Coordinates of C-alpha atoms in Angstrom, one line a residue:
M105 CA -161.1 29.6 -148.4
P106 CA -161.7 26.0 -147.2
E107 CA -165.1 25.4 -145.8
S108 CA -163.7 24.1 -142.6
E109 CA -162.1 27.4 -141.9
V110 CA -165.2 29.5 -142.9
N111 CA -167.4 27.5 -140.6
S112 CA -164.9 27.0 -137.7
P113 CA -166.3 27.7 -134.3
V114 CA -164.7 30.1 -131.8
G115 CA -163.3 27.2 -129.9
S116 CA -161.4 25.9 -132.9
R117 CA -160.1 29.3 -133.6
A118 CA -158.8 29.4 -130.0
G119 CA -157.0 26.1 -130.7
S120 CA -155.5 27.6 -133.9
W121 CA -154.2 30.5 -131.8
A122 CA -152.5 28.1 -129.5
E123 CA -150.9 26.2 -132.4
A124 CA -149.8 29.5 -133.9
A125 CA -148.3 30.5 -130.6
E126 CA -146.1 27.4 -130.5
R127 CA -145.0 28.1 -134.1
I128 CA -144.2 31.7 -133.3
G129 CA -142.1 30.5 -130.4
A130 CA -139.9 28.6 -132.8
D131 CA -139.1 31.6 -135.0
L132 CA -139.8 35.1 -133.6
H133 CA -138.6 37.1 -136.7
L134 CA -137.4 39.9 -134.5
E135 CA -135.8 42.9 -136.2
L136 CA -133.3 44.6 -133.9
S137 CA -132.4 48.3 -134.1
R138 CA -128.9 49.0 -135.3
T139 CA -128.5 51.8 -132.8
G140 CA -127.8 51.5 -129.1
S141 CA -126.9 48.3 -127.2
R142 CA -128.0 44.9 -128.5
R143 CA -129.6 44.1 -125.2
A144 CA -131.7 47.2 -125.3
A145 CA -132.7 46.5 -128.9
L146 CA -133.8 43.0 -128.0
L147 CA -135.9 44.3 -125.1
T148 CA -137.6 46.9 -127.3
A149 CA -138.3 44.3 -130.1
L150 CA -139.8 41.8 -127.6
R151 CA -142.0 44.4 -125.9
D152 CA -143.2 45.7 -129.2
A153 CA -144.1 42.2 -130.4
V154 CA -146.1 41.5 -127.2
R155 CA -147.7 45.0 -127.2
G156 CA -148.8 44.7 -130.8
G157 CA -150.3 41.3 -130.3
R158 CA -147.9 39.4 -132.6
L159 CA -146.8 37.4 -129.5
A160 CA -150.1 36.4 -127.9
P161 CA -150.4 35.5 -124.2
G162 CA -149.2 32.0 -123.6
T163 CA -146.7 32.1 -126.5
R164 CA -143.7 30.0 -125.6
L165 CA -140.4 31.7 -126.5
P166 CA -137.4 29.9 -127.8
P167 CA -134.6 28.8 -125.4
Y168 CA -131.8 31.3 -124.9
R169 CA -129.4 29.3 -127.0
S170 CA -131.7 29.2 -130.0
L171 CA -132.7 32.8 -130.0
A172 CA -129.1 33.9 -129.4
A173 CA -128.0 31.8 -132.4
D174 CA -130.8 33.2 -134.6
L175 CA -130.0 36.9 -133.8
G176 CA -126.2 36.6 -133.4
L177 CA -126.3 37.5 -129.8
A178 CA -124.5 36.2 -126.7
R179 CA -126.6 33.8 -124.7
N180 CA -126.2 35.9 -121.5
T181 CA -127.6 38.9 -123.4
V182 CA -130.8 37.0 -124.3
A183 CA -131.0 35.5 -120.8
D184 CA -130.8 38.9 -119.1
A185 CA -133.4 40.3 -121.5
Y186 CA -135.8 37.5 -120.6
A187 CA -135.1 38.0 -116.9
E188 CA -135.9 41.7 -117.1
L189 CA -139.1 41.1 -119.0
V190 CA -140.2 38.6 -116.4
A191 CA -139.5 41.2 -113.8
E192 CA -141.5 43.8 -115.7
G193 CA -144.4 41.4 -116.1
W194 CA -144.3 40.9 -119.8
L195 CA -143.1 37.3 -119.6
T196 CA -143.3 34.4 -117.1
A197 CA -140.8 31.7 -116.4
R198 CA -141.6 28.3 -114.9
Q199 CA -139.4 25.2 -114.6
G200 CA -140.4 22.6 -117.1
S201 CA -142.7 25.0 -119.0
G202 CA -140.1 27.4 -120.4
T203 CA -140.5 31.2 -120.8
R204 CA -143.9 32.4 -122.1
V205 CA -145.7 35.6 -122.8
A206 CA -147.6 36.5 -119.6
E207 CA -151.3 36.1 -119.5
R208 CA -151.6 39.6 -118.1
A209 CA -149.6 41.1 -121.1
A210 CA -151.1 43.9 -123.2
P211 CA -153.8 42.8 -125.6
A212 CA -153.6 43.1 -129.4
N213 CA -154.3 46.5 -130.9
P214 CA -153.7 48.4 -127.7
P215 CA -154.6 52.1 -127.4
R216 CA -151.8 54.5 -128.4
V217 CA -149.9 55.9 -125.5
P218 CA -147.3 58.6 -125.3
K219 CA -143.7 57.3 -125.5
K220 CA -142.9 58.8 -122.1
S221 CA -145.8 57.4 -120.2
P222 CA -145.1 56.6 -116.5
A223 CA -144.3 53.0 -115.6
L224 CA -147.0 51.0 -114.0
P225 CA -146.7 50.8 -110.2
A226 CA -145.8 47.4 -108.8
P227 CA -148.8 45.6 -107.3
A228 CA -149.2 45.7 -103.5
P229 CA -147.6 42.7 -101.8
R230 CA -149.9 39.8 -101.2
H231 CA -147.3 37.5 -99.7
D232 CA -144.8 38.6 -97.0
L233 CA -141.6 36.5 -97.3
R234 CA -139.4 39.1 -95.5
Q235 CA -137.2 37.8 -92.8
G236 CA -137.4 38.9 -89.2
T237 CA -140.9 38.2 -88.0
P238 CA -142.5 35.1 -86.5
D239 CA -145.9 33.7 -87.3
A240 CA -148.1 36.3 -85.6
S241 CA -151.1 33.9 -85.6
S242 CA -149.2 31.4 -83.4
F243 CA -148.7 33.7 -80.4
P244 CA -149.7 31.5 -77.4
R245 CA -152.6 33.7 -76.2
A246 CA -154.2 31.3 -73.8
A247 CA -150.9 30.3 -72.1
W248 CA -149.7 33.9 -72.0
L249 CA -153.0 35.0 -70.4
T250 CA -152.7 32.2 -67.8
S251 CA -149.2 33.4 -66.9
A252 CA -150.4 37.0 -66.8
R253 CA -153.2 36.1 -64.3
R254 CA -150.9 34.0 -62.2
A255 CA -148.2 36.6 -62.2
L256 CA -150.6 39.5 -61.3
N257 CA -152.1 37.5 -58.4
A258 CA -148.6 36.7 -57.0
A259 CA -147.0 40.1 -57.6
P260 CA -146.1 42.2 -54.4
N261 CA -147.6 45.6 -54.1
E262 CA -144.2 47.3 -54.8
A263 CA -144.2 45.8 -58.3
F264 CA -146.7 48.4 -59.3
G265 CA -144.5 51.3 -58.3
P266 CA -141.6 52.9 -60.3
G267 CA -139.8 50.2 -62.2
D268 CA -136.2 49.0 -61.4
P269 CA -134.0 49.8 -64.4
Q270 CA -132.3 46.5 -64.0
G271 CA -135.6 44.7 -64.5
R272 CA -137.8 42.7 -62.1
I273 CA -136.0 40.2 -60.0
E274 CA -138.5 37.5 -60.9
L275 CA -137.7 37.8 -64.6
R276 CA -133.9 38.1 -64.1
T277 CA -134.0 34.9 -61.9
A278 CA -136.1 33.0 -64.5
L279 CA -133.9 34.2 -67.3
A280 CA -130.7 33.2 -65.6
A281 CA -132.1 29.7 -65.0
Y282 CA -133.4 29.3 -68.6
L283 CA -130.3 30.6 -70.4
A284 CA -128.0 28.4 -68.3
R285 CA -130.2 25.3 -69.2
A286 CA -131.1 26.0 -72.8
R287 CA -128.2 28.1 -74.1
G288 CA -125.2 27.3 -71.9
V289 CA -125.0 30.8 -70.6
Y290 CA -123.1 31.3 -67.3
T291 CA -124.6 34.0 -65.2
D292 CA -126.6 35.0 -62.2
P293 CA -129.6 37.4 -61.8
E294 CA -127.3 40.3 -60.7
R295 CA -125.6 40.3 -64.1
V296 CA -128.8 40.3 -66.2
V297 CA -130.3 43.7 -67.3
V298 CA -133.7 43.7 -68.9
C299 CA -134.2 45.9 -72.0
S300 CA -136.8 46.2 -74.7
G301 CA -134.9 44.3 -77.4
F302 CA -131.6 44.1 -79.3
A303 CA -131.8 47.6 -80.8
H304 CA -132.5 49.1 -77.4
A305 CA -129.4 47.2 -76.0
L306 CA -127.2 48.7 -78.8
R307 CA -128.5 52.2 -78.0
L308 CA -127.7 51.8 -74.3
L309 CA -124.3 50.3 -74.9
F310 CA -123.1 52.7 -77.6
G311 CA -125.5 55.7 -77.5
G312 CA -125.2 55.7 -73.7
G313 CA -121.4 55.8 -73.8
V314 CA -120.9 52.4 -72.1
L315 CA -118.8 51.2 -75.1
R316 CA -117.1 53.1 -77.9
G317 CA -116.2 52.3 -81.4
P318 CA -114.9 51.3 -83.8
L319 CA -116.7 47.9 -83.8
A320 CA -116.0 44.9 -85.9
V321 CA -119.1 43.4 -87.5
E322 CA -119.9 40.6 -90.0
S323 CA -119.9 41.6 -93.7
Y324 CA -123.7 40.8 -93.9
G325 CA -126.1 42.0 -91.3
L326 CA -129.1 44.3 -90.7
G327 CA -128.6 47.7 -92.2
F328 CA -130.8 49.1 -89.4
H329 CA -128.3 48.1 -86.8
R330 CA -125.5 49.7 -88.8
S331 CA -127.5 52.9 -89.0
L332 CA -128.2 52.9 -85.3
L333 CA -124.5 52.5 -84.6
Q334 CA -123.6 55.2 -87.1
A335 CA -126.0 57.6 -85.4
A336 CA -124.1 56.9 -82.2
G337 CA -120.8 57.8 -83.9
V338 CA -119.6 54.3 -84.1
R339 CA -117.6 53.2 -87.2
T340 CA -118.1 49.6 -88.1
V341 CA -115.4 47.4 -89.7
P342 CA -116.6 44.4 -91.7
L343 CA -115.1 40.9 -91.3
G344 CA -115.2 38.4 -94.1
L345 CA -117.7 35.5 -94.2
D346 CA -117.7 32.0 -95.6
E347 CA -119.5 28.6 -94.9
D348 CA -117.9 28.5 -91.4
G349 CA -119.3 31.9 -90.4
A350 CA -117.4 35.1 -89.7
R351 CA -113.6 35.0 -90.3
T352 CA -112.6 35.9 -86.8
E353 CA -109.0 35.3 -87.5
E354 CA -109.1 38.6 -89.3
L355 CA -109.6 40.4 -85.9
A356 CA -105.9 40.1 -85.1
S357 CA -105.0 42.2 -88.1
L358 CA -107.5 45.0 -87.5
T359 CA -106.1 48.4 -86.6
G360 CA -107.6 51.7 -85.6
G361 CA -108.5 50.8 -82.0
V362 CA -111.0 48.0 -82.7
R363 CA -111.6 46.4 -79.3
A364 CA -115.1 44.8 -79.7
V365 CA -116.8 42.6 -82.3
L366 CA -120.5 41.9 -82.9
L367 CA -121.3 38.3 -84.0
T368 CA -124.3 36.1 -84.6
P369 CA -122.6 32.8 -83.8
A370 CA -125.6 30.4 -83.4
H371 CA -126.9 31.2 -86.9
Q372 CA -125.2 33.9 -88.9
F373 CA -127.6 36.5 -90.1
P374 CA -128.5 36.4 -92.9
T375 CA -126.3 33.8 -94.7
G376 CA -127.0 31.0 -92.1
G377 CA -124.8 28.5 -90.4
P378 CA -123.1 28.4 -87.0
L379 CA -119.8 29.9 -86.3
H380 CA -117.0 27.2 -86.5
P381 CA -115.7 26.2 -83.0
A382 CA -112.2 27.3 -83.9
R383 CA -113.5 30.7 -84.9
R384 CA -115.5 31.0 -81.7
A385 CA -112.3 30.3 -79.7
A386 CA -110.4 32.8 -81.9
A387 CA -112.8 35.5 -81.1
V388 CA -112.6 34.9 -77.4
D389 CA -108.8 34.7 -77.4
W390 CA -108.7 38.0 -79.4
A391 CA -110.9 39.7 -76.8
R392 CA -108.7 38.4 -73.9
G393 CA -105.5 39.5 -75.6
R394 CA -106.9 42.9 -76.7
G395 CA -108.7 43.6 -73.4
G396 CA -111.9 43.8 -75.5
L397 CA -115.3 42.3 -75.8
V398 CA -117.4 39.9 -78.0
L399 CA -121.0 41.0 -78.3
E400 CA -123.1 37.9 -79.0
D401 CA -126.4 38.4 -80.7
D402 CA -128.3 35.1 -80.1
Y403 CA -131.3 36.2 -82.2
D404 CA -132.9 32.8 -83.0
G405 CA -130.7 30.3 -81.1
E406 CA -133.8 28.2 -80.1
F407 CA -134.8 27.2 -83.6
R408 CA -132.6 24.4 -85.1
Y409 CA -133.9 21.5 -87.2
D410 CA -131.1 19.3 -88.6
R411 CA -128.3 19.8 -86.2
E412 CA -127.6 19.6 -82.4
P413 CA -128.0 22.8 -80.5
V414 CA -125.0 25.1 -80.4
G415 CA -124.4 26.7 -77.0
A416 CA -123.6 30.3 -76.5
V417 CA -120.1 31.7 -76.9
Q418 CA -120.6 33.4 -73.6
G419 CA -120.0 30.2 -71.8
L420 CA -116.4 30.2 -73.0
D421 CA -115.6 33.4 -71.1
P422 CA -118.3 35.3 -69.3
A423 CA -115.9 38.2 -68.5
R424 CA -115.2 38.9 -72.2
V425 CA -118.6 38.0 -73.9
L426 CA -121.6 40.2 -73.6
Y427 CA -124.7 38.1 -74.4
L428 CA -127.8 39.7 -76.0
G429 CA -131.2 38.1 -76.6
S430 CA -134.9 38.8 -76.9
V431 CA -138.3 37.2 -77.5
S432 CA -138.9 39.0 -80.8
K433 CA -138.4 35.8 -82.8
S434 CA -139.5 33.1 -80.3
L435 CA -142.7 34.9 -79.1
S436 CA -143.4 38.2 -80.8
P437 CA -141.7 41.6 -81.4
A438 CA -144.8 43.1 -79.9
V439 CA -143.8 41.9 -76.4
R440 CA -140.8 44.3 -76.5
L441 CA -138.6 42.4 -74.0
G442 CA -134.9 41.6 -74.3
W443 CA -132.0 41.1 -72.0
M444 CA -128.3 41.7 -71.7
V445 CA -126.1 39.2 -69.8
L446 CA -123.1 41.5 -68.9
P447 CA -119.6 41.1 -67.6
E448 CA -119.7 42.2 -64.0
H449 CA -117.8 45.5 -64.6
L450 CA -120.4 46.7 -67.1
V451 CA -123.5 46.3 -65.0
E452 CA -123.3 49.7 -63.2
P453 CA -122.4 51.7 -66.4
V454 CA -125.4 50.1 -68.2
L455 CA -127.7 50.9 -65.4
T456 CA -126.4 54.5 -65.3
A457 CA -127.1 54.7 -69.1
K458 CA -130.7 53.5 -68.5
G459 CA -131.5 56.0 -65.8
E460 CA -133.1 55.7 -62.4
R461 CA -136.4 54.3 -63.5
E462 CA -137.5 51.7 -66.1
A463 CA -138.9 53.6 -69.0
W464 CA -139.0 50.9 -71.7
A465 CA -140.0 47.4 -70.6
S466 CA -143.5 47.0 -69.0
V467 CA -143.3 45.6 -65.5
L468 CA -146.5 43.6 -66.1
D469 CA -145.0 42.0 -69.2
Q470 CA -141.8 41.2 -67.3
L471 CA -143.8 39.5 -64.6
T472 CA -145.8 37.5 -67.2
L473 CA -142.7 36.4 -69.0
A474 CA -141.1 35.3 -65.7
D475 CA -144.0 33.0 -65.0
F476 CA -144.1 31.9 -68.7
L477 CA -140.5 30.8 -68.3
A478 CA -140.7 29.3 -64.9
S479 CA -143.9 27.3 -65.6
G480 CA -142.4 25.6 -68.7
A481 CA -144.9 27.3 -71.0
Y482 CA -142.0 29.0 -72.9
D483 CA -140.3 25.6 -73.5
R484 CA -143.5 24.1 -74.8
H485 CA -144.2 27.0 -77.1
V486 CA -140.6 26.9 -78.5
R487 CA -140.9 23.1 -79.2
H488 CA -144.3 23.6 -80.9
M489 CA -142.9 26.4 -83.1
R490 CA -139.8 24.5 -83.9
Q491 CA -141.9 21.7 -85.4
R492 CA -144.2 24.3 -87.2
Y493 CA -141.3 26.2 -88.7
R494 CA -139.5 23.0 -89.7
R495 CA -142.6 22.0 -91.7
R496 CA -142.6 25.4 -93.3
R497 CA -138.9 25.0 -94.2
D498 CA -139.5 21.6 -95.6
R499 CA -142.3 22.8 -97.8
L500 CA -140.0 25.5 -99.2
V501 CA -137.3 23.0 -99.9
A502 CA -139.7 20.6 -101.6
A503 CA -141.2 23.4 -103.8
L504 CA -137.8 24.4 -105.0
A505 CA -136.8 20.8 -105.7
D506 CA -140.0 20.4 -107.8
R507 CA -140.2 23.8 -109.5
A508 CA -136.7 25.2 -109.5
P509 CA -134.2 22.5 -108.8
H510 CA -131.4 24.7 -110.1
I511 CA -131.9 27.1 -107.1
Q512 CA -130.0 26.0 -104.0
P513 CA -131.4 26.9 -100.6
T514 CA -128.7 27.5 -97.9
G515 CA -128.7 28.3 -94.2
I516 CA -131.7 26.0 -93.6
A517 CA -130.5 23.9 -90.7
A518 CA -131.8 26.5 -88.3
G519 CA -133.6 29.9 -88.0
L520 CA -136.7 31.4 -89.7
H521 CA -135.4 32.1 -93.2
A522 CA -133.4 30.6 -96.0
V523 CA -131.0 32.1 -98.6
L524 CA -131.7 31.1 -102.1
R525 CA -128.5 31.2 -104.2
L526 CA -129.1 32.7 -107.7
P527 CA -127.1 32.8 -110.9
P528 CA -124.7 35.7 -111.1
G529 CA -126.2 38.9 -112.1
T530 CA -129.8 37.9 -111.6
E531 CA -130.5 39.2 -108.0
A532 CA -131.9 42.6 -108.8
S533 CA -134.2 41.4 -111.6
T534 CA -135.4 38.5 -109.5
V535 CA -136.4 40.8 -106.6
K536 CA -138.2 43.0 -109.1
A537 CA -140.0 39.9 -110.6
A538 CA -141.0 38.9 -107.0
T539 CA -142.5 42.3 -106.5
W540 CA -144.6 41.9 -109.7
Q541 CA -145.7 38.5 -108.3
G542 CA -147.0 40.3 -105.2
I543 CA -144.1 39.1 -102.9
A544 CA -142.3 41.2 -100.3
L545 CA -138.8 39.9 -99.8
D546 CA -135.2 41.1 -99.9
G547 CA -132.1 40.4 -102.0
L548 CA -128.9 39.4 -100.2
A549 CA -127.2 42.6 -101.3
A550 CA -129.6 44.6 -99.1
F551 CA -127.7 43.2 -96.0
R552 CA -124.2 43.7 -97.3
H553 CA -121.9 46.1 -95.4
P554 CA -121.0 49.1 -97.7
S555 CA -117.3 48.6 -97.0
A556 CA -117.2 44.8 -97.4
T557 CA -114.5 43.6 -99.7
M558 CA -115.5 39.9 -100.0
P559 CA -117.1 38.9 -103.3
H560 CA -120.9 39.2 -103.4
R561 CA -123.0 36.1 -104.3
D562 CA -126.4 36.8 -105.7
G563 CA -129.3 35.5 -103.5
L564 CA -132.7 36.0 -102.0
V565 CA -133.4 36.1 -98.3
V566 CA -136.7 34.3 -97.9
G567 CA -138.5 34.3 -94.6
Y568 CA -140.9 31.4 -94.2
A569 CA -142.3 32.2 -90.8
T570 CA -144.7 35.1 -91.5
P571 CA -147.4 34.0 -94.0
P572 CA -150.4 32.3 -92.4
D573 CA -150.8 28.6 -93.1
H574 CA -153.7 29.1 -95.6
A575 CA -151.7 31.4 -97.7
Y576 CA -148.3 29.7 -97.5
G577 CA -148.8 27.5 -100.5
A578 CA -149.8 30.4 -102.8
A579 CA -146.7 32.3 -101.5
L580 CA -144.4 29.5 -102.5
E581 CA -146.1 29.2 -106.0
A582 CA -145.6 33.0 -106.5
L583 CA -142.0 32.7 -105.4
C584 CA -141.2 29.9 -107.8
R585 CA -142.7 31.9 -110.7
A586 CA -140.4 34.8 -109.9
L587 CA -137.2 32.7 -109.9
P588 CA -134.9 32.8 -112.9
P589 CA -135.1 29.8 -115.1
G590 CA -132.4 27.2 -115.2
G591 CA -131.1 24.7 -117.7
P592 CA -128.0 24.5 -120.0
D593 CA -128.7 27.9 -121.6
R594 CA -128.2 29.7 -118.3
A595 CA -124.7 30.7 -117.4
T596 CA -123.7 30.1 -113.8

C-alpha cells in the first residue's frame, strides 16, 4: 500500500469519501429484482444501497435520464422513485445541487431490524404553512385595547343586558358604513345581522331552515364547509373553475332544484384570482331568472397587492346577493365576529333561526369592533397588514425563483396564500416530503369537491401569513427542499 495512504489523516480520508461519493453517483451498479414492478424494485435497491452504507450521506445520484438509460427504465419511473425517497427522507433534492443521499440517512452497518418493522413517524411540524390563519403576532393589541376602553365608557347600561340577536346597533351602523366605502356593498344597518363567523352563518341559513338545498358551489373549496352543509342535509353541486374563476355559465344547465350558489368572487378559494366581470353578471342574472340567491363569501377581500380592489358582487343586486364576511383573516379568528348583509325578506327568518337572545357573539367585542371601525383603526391595521403580507408573498416568490424556478406560484395577486403548481403526479409525494421537512401544509386535492369532473392539476396550497417573522426564512428553505426537482429529465 502506498505510504501516502497508510499515513493519511482522517481529514484526507473524509476527502476521499467525498470523491468516492461523486464517483458512485456516476455509476450506481444497482441490481433490480426480476419479480414485481420495476419501480418497486428500484426503490428497494436504492434503500438497500443507502441502508448498507454503499451510498454514503451526501452522495449525488445520477440524473433521471442517465439512470433510466443504465437500467433500461422509463424516465418517469426513476423520477417517481426519487420523489418517493425524498418524501421518505432517504434523499434530498435541491435546485442546482441535484438529488443526493440525505445527511440523516441510515449509517453504514446498521443494526439488523425485522423486515416488518413499523415505519418511522413523521417529525412534528416546525413550520405552519397551512392556509386560513393570519399572523397571530400582528394582532393590534394596543389599538384594540384603546377601542375597548372607549367603547365600554360610552356604552349605555342596556348594552350589558341580554343581547339583541341582530347585533348591537353600534356595530351594524359601523359595518354598513365601512362595507359601503371599502367593498361597494349597498345596505343599511337594518339588513345587517351579526354572527360569529362564516361557518355560523351557514349553520343559521341552512341548519336553521332559512334556505334549503341543493346548493351550487365551486369545484375547490373548504371541505369543512361541505361537511357542515352535508350535516344540514344540503346536497352540493360543483361548478367548474378556470383562470377566470367559477364557470357561472354552467348554472343555467343545472337541474334538480338548484336555486342558490356559493361563490368566492373577490379571490377564489383556494385557486386564487377574481371572478371575471361577465361571470359575476351571469351569476346575478341567473339568480334573478331562477328566483334564487348568490351567497358571496368575501373571506379576504381587503388583501390585494398587484391589482385594483374588486368590489362586492352584492352591489349589482342587493335583493339577490347575500353577502357574508368576518374578521377571521383581517384581525383574528379568536375575535369570533362575522356578519350577514341580507336581502330584506330574509332578515326576519334569520333572526328567528338565531333565537330571542344573542348566544354567540360577545356584546363587548361587538362594541369594541364598532369603535375600531368608526375610529379608522381598522383601516390602518388592514393597510399595515397588506404591506406586511405583500412582503411575505414577495419573499416566497423570490425563494421559488432562486431555488425552484420550475415551480409556478399562482393566485398571488391577493389573499394570504399561494398555489404552487407541481408536475403531474407529484402532489402526494411532495406533501409527504414537506411533512418530513417539518412543514404543515395541504395539497390542492384536499380542497377538491368529491363530485368535481374538471381535471385536477397537482399543486400545493401554501399559506404565508402564519409563521412568525424570525422563522419565515427557515420555513421557505424547508419548503424549497421538499419541492420536486425540475430540469429536462422531469416530465411535465
